[in-house]
PDB file of C-alpha atoms in Angstrom:
ATOM      1  CA  MET A  29      -8.290  22.083  17.611  1.00 67.00           C
ATOM      2  CA  ARG A  30      -5.174  24.013  18.546  1.00 74.00           C
ATOM      3  CA  ASN A  31      -3.711  21.024  20.403  1.00 83.00           C
ATOM      4  CA  GLN A  32      -4.278  18.822  17.335  1.00 83.00           C
ATOM      5  CA  ASN A  33      -2.498  21.333  15.070  1.00 87.00           C
ATOM      6  CA  THR A  34       0.421  21.497  17.492  1.00 90.00           C
ATOM      7  CA  PHE A  35       0.533  17.712  17.664  1.00 90.00           C
ATOM      8  CA  ASN A  36       0.553  17.394  13.845  1.00 90.00           C
ATOM      9  CA  LEU A  37       3.260  20.058  13.517  1.00 92.00           C
ATOM     10  CA  THR A  38       5.367  18.246  16.104  1.00 94.00           C
ATOM     11  CA  LEU A  39       4.986  14.921  14.299  1.00 94.00           C
ATOM     12  CA  ILE A  40       5.909  16.528  10.966  1.00 95.00           C
ATOM     13  CA  ALA A  41       9.025  18.003  12.597  1.00 95.00           C
ATOM     14  CA  ILE A  42       9.985  14.623  14.075  1.00 96.00           C
ATOM     15  CA  PHE A  43       9.486  12.815  10.764  1.00 96.00           C
ATOM     16  CA  THR A  44      11.437  15.568   8.967  1.00 96.00           C
ATOM     17  CA  ALA A  45      14.324  15.124  11.381  1.00 96.00           C
ATOM     18  CA  ILE A  46      14.264  11.360  10.789  1.00 96.00           C
ATOM     19  CA  ILE A  47      14.294  11.937   7.016  1.00 96.00           C
ATOM     20  CA  PHE A  48      17.279  14.292   7.338  1.00 96.00           C
ATOM     21  CA  LEU A  49      19.126  11.733   9.462  1.00 95.00           C
ATOM     22  CA  GLN A  50      18.407   8.971   6.988  1.00 94.00           C
ATOM     23  CA  ALA A  51      19.491  11.120   4.054  1.00 92.00           C
ATOM     24  CA  PHE A  52      22.753  12.449   5.430  1.00 92.00           C
ATOM     25  CA  VAL A  53      24.065   9.597   7.591  1.00 92.00           C
ATOM     26  CA  PRO A  54      25.861   7.135   5.290  1.00 86.00           C
ATOM     27  CA  ASN A  55      24.144   3.771   4.762  1.00 86.00           C
ATOM     28  CA  LEU A  56      21.164   4.678   6.919  1.00 89.00           C
ATOM     29  CA  GLY A  57      18.662   5.989   4.369  1.00 87.00           C
ATOM     30  CA  TYR A  58      20.524   5.365   1.134  1.00 87.00           C
ATOM     31  CA  ILE A  59      22.138   1.929   1.127  1.00 88.00           C
ATOM     32  CA  VAL A  60      24.777   1.505  -1.579  1.00 85.00           C
ATOM     33  CA  ILE A  61      25.275  -2.139  -2.534  1.00 87.00           C
ATOM     34  CA  VAL A  62      26.932  -1.787  -5.941  1.00 84.00           C
ATOM     35  CA  PRO A  63      28.794   1.529  -6.386  1.00 81.00           C
ATOM     36  CA  THR A  64      27.773   1.994 -10.028  1.00 81.00           C
ATOM     37  CA  LEU A  65      24.040   1.459  -9.426  1.00 81.00           C
ATOM     38  CA  PRO A  66      21.601   3.768  -7.614  1.00 81.00           C
ATOM     39  CA  ALA A  67      21.336   3.331  -3.869  1.00 83.00           C
ATOM     40  CA  ILE A  68      18.451   1.488  -2.259  1.00 88.00           C
ATOM     41  CA  THR A  69      16.448   3.846  -0.083  1.00 90.00           C
ATOM     42  CA  THR A  70      14.636   3.218   3.178  1.00 92.00           C
ATOM     43  CA  ILE A  71      13.306   6.766   3.414  1.00 94.00           C
ATOM     44  CA  VAL A  72      10.159   5.647   1.607  1.00 94.00           C
ATOM     45  CA  LEU A  73       9.177   3.734   4.760  1.00 95.00           C
ATOM     46  CA  THR A  74       9.442   6.868   6.894  1.00 95.00           C
ATOM     47  CA  VAL A  75       7.375   8.916   4.449  1.00 96.00           C
ATOM     48  CA  SER A  76       4.764   6.149   4.168  1.00 95.00           C
ATOM     49  CA  ILE A  77       4.424   5.795   7.927  1.00 95.00           C
ATOM     50  CA  GLY A  78       4.179   9.564   8.311  1.00 95.00           C
ATOM     51  CA  GLY A  79       1.590   9.822   5.544  1.00 94.00           C
ATOM     52  CA  SER A  80      -0.514   7.039   6.998  1.00 93.00           C
ATOM     53  CA  LEU A  81      -0.414   8.520  10.497  1.00 93.00           C
ATOM     54  CA  LEU A  82      -0.919  12.164   9.556  1.00 93.00           C
ATOM     55  CA  GLY A  83      -2.983  12.039   6.370  1.00 93.00           C
ATOM     56  CA  PRO A  84      -2.417  12.817   2.702  1.00 94.00           C
ATOM     57  CA  CYS A  85      -1.688  16.545   3.075  1.00 94.00           C
ATOM     58  CA  GLN A  86       1.027  16.098   5.674  1.00 95.00           C
ATOM     59  CA  GLY A  87       2.263  13.024   3.791  1.00 95.00           C
ATOM     60  CA  ALA A  88       2.705  15.256   0.751  1.00 96.00           C
ATOM     61  CA  ILE A  89       4.764  17.652   2.873  1.00 95.00           C
ATOM     62  CA  LEU A  90       6.999  14.815   4.032  1.00 96.00           C
ATOM     63  CA  GLY A  91       7.323  13.520   0.471  1.00 95.00           C
ATOM     64  CA  LEU A  92       8.170  17.016  -0.743  1.00 96.00           C
ATOM     65  CA  ILE A  93      10.908  17.281   1.875  1.00 96.00           C
ATOM     66  CA  TRP A  94      12.268  13.902   0.780  1.00 95.00           C
ATOM     67  CA  GLY A  95      12.143  14.993  -2.870  1.00 94.00           C
ATOM     68  CA  LEU A  96      14.020  18.228  -2.190  1.00 94.00           C
ATOM     69  CA  ILE A  97      16.668  16.350  -0.218  1.00 93.00           C
ATOM     70  CA  SER A  98      16.935  13.839  -3.066  1.00 91.00           C
ATOM     71  CA  LEU A  99      17.370  16.686  -5.547  1.00 91.00           C
ATOM     72  CA  TYR A 100      20.076  18.207  -3.359  1.00 92.00           C
ATOM     73  CA  MET A 101      21.832  14.849  -3.044  1.00 88.00           C
ATOM     74  CA  ALA A 102      21.733  14.359  -6.831  1.00 87.00           C
ATOM     75  CA  TYR A 103      23.570  17.641  -7.354  1.00 89.00           C
ATOM     76  CA  THR A 104      26.082  17.347  -4.535  1.00 89.00           C
ATOM     77  CA  ARG A 105      26.735  13.652  -3.866  1.00 83.00           C
ATOM     78  CA  ALA A 106      25.798  11.752  -7.002  1.00 77.00           C
ATOM     79  CA  THR A 107      27.685   8.467  -7.046  1.00 78.00           C
ATOM     80  CA  ASP A 108      26.378   6.834 -10.204  1.00 81.00           C
ATOM     81  CA  PRO A 109      25.441   7.856 -13.746  1.00 83.00           C
ATOM     82  CA  ILE A 110      21.736   7.065 -13.329  1.00 81.00           C
ATOM     83  CA  THR A 111      21.454   9.543 -10.475  1.00 81.00           C
ATOM     84  CA  LEU A 112      23.258  12.129 -12.556  1.00 82.00           C
ATOM     85  CA  LEU A 113      20.910  11.646 -15.503  1.00 84.00           C
ATOM     86  CA  LEU A 114      17.558  11.184 -13.792  1.00 85.00           C
ATOM     87  CA  PHE A 115      17.405  12.740 -10.372  1.00 85.00           C
ATOM     88  CA  GLN A 116      18.792  16.150 -11.311  1.00 87.00           C
ATOM     89  CA  ASN A 117      15.443  16.778 -12.991  1.00 90.00           C
ATOM     90  CA  PRO A 118      13.136  18.351 -10.361  1.00 89.00           C
ATOM     91  CA  VAL A 119      10.021  16.707 -11.809  1.00 92.00           C
ATOM     92  CA  ILE A 120      11.515  13.233 -11.537  1.00 90.00           C
ATOM     93  CA  ALA A 121      13.096  13.887  -8.133  1.00 89.00           C
ATOM     94  CA  VAL A 122      10.243  15.633  -6.329  1.00 93.00           C
ATOM     95  CA  VAL A 123       6.834  14.699  -7.763  1.00 94.00           C
ATOM     96  CA  PRO A 124       6.950  10.881  -7.305  1.00 94.00           C
ATOM     97  CA  ARG A 125       8.242  11.263  -3.760  1.00 94.00           C
ATOM     98  CA  ALA A 126       5.467  13.683  -2.873  1.00 94.00           C
ATOM     99  CA  LEU A 127       2.953  11.228  -4.321  1.00 95.00           C
ATOM    100  CA  VAL A 128       4.295   8.492  -2.017  1.00 95.00           C
ATOM    101  CA  GLY A 129       3.119  10.485   0.995  1.00 94.00           C
ATOM    102  CA  VAL A 130      -0.217  11.384  -0.596  1.00 96.00           C
ATOM    103  CA  LEU A 131      -1.005   7.819  -1.657  1.00 96.00           C
ATOM    104  CA  SER A 132      -0.039   6.302   1.678  1.00 95.00           C
ATOM    105  CA  GLY A 133      -2.283   8.818   3.416  1.00 94.00           C
ATOM    106  CA  LEU A 134      -5.182   8.056   1.076  1.00 94.00           C
ATOM    107  CA  VAL A 135      -4.757   4.302   1.513  1.00 93.00           C
ATOM    108  CA  ALA A 136      -4.716   4.701   5.290  1.00 91.00           C
ATOM    109  CA  GLN A 137      -7.876   6.829   5.191  1.00 91.00           C
ATOM    110  CA  ALA A 138      -9.617   4.267   2.981  1.00 90.00           C
ATOM    111  CA  LEU A 139      -8.654   1.451   5.338  1.00 88.00           C
ATOM    112  CA  LYS A 140      -9.901   3.417   8.351  1.00 86.00           C
ATOM    113  CA  LYS A 141     -13.325   3.807   6.732  1.00 85.00           C
ATOM    114  CA  ARG A 142     -13.617   0.086   6.059  1.00 81.00           C
ATOM    115  CA  GLN A 143     -15.191  -2.000   8.759  1.00 71.00           C
ATOM    116  CA  ILE A 144     -12.779  -4.771   9.573  1.00 70.00           C
ATOM    117  CA  PRO A 145     -14.034  -7.342  12.080  1.00 71.00           C
ATOM    118  CA  LYS A 146     -11.757  -7.741  15.057  1.00 70.00           C
ATOM    119  CA  ILE A 147     -10.409 -11.151  15.875  1.00 71.00           C
ATOM    120  CA  ARG A 148     -11.146 -12.197  19.426  1.00 72.00           C
ATOM    121  CA  PHE A 149      -9.274 -14.943  21.110  1.00 71.00           C
ATOM    122  CA  LYS A 150     -10.919 -17.056  23.750  1.00 68.00           C
ATOM    123  CA  PRO A 151      -8.608 -17.864  26.653  1.00 65.00           C
TER     124      PRO A 151
END
């Protein structure tokens, strides 16, 4: 049990570091195509993978970290008016991002419970 908790904590730390890198390295997590429109984000993929590997509770933690970073970015490095208007609200910035991790964890758990027949290839 203790080894599993250490393993989960290590994976959360690794995914958190990846989220920080994606958030603060230009054009890695937030890709700006048109300067007046909001940036396209790839951080959702990291949170979804983390939530599906670790479960809904840890996925919520990763989503919460992403939401807090998004809130910080909206106050310090907002580049467009939509970010200024929408993402400075903590409810809009944090809650949907936390739900991304929860829902990806729940979907992964539901798919693990389903019996999917394996495809076998004959050589």
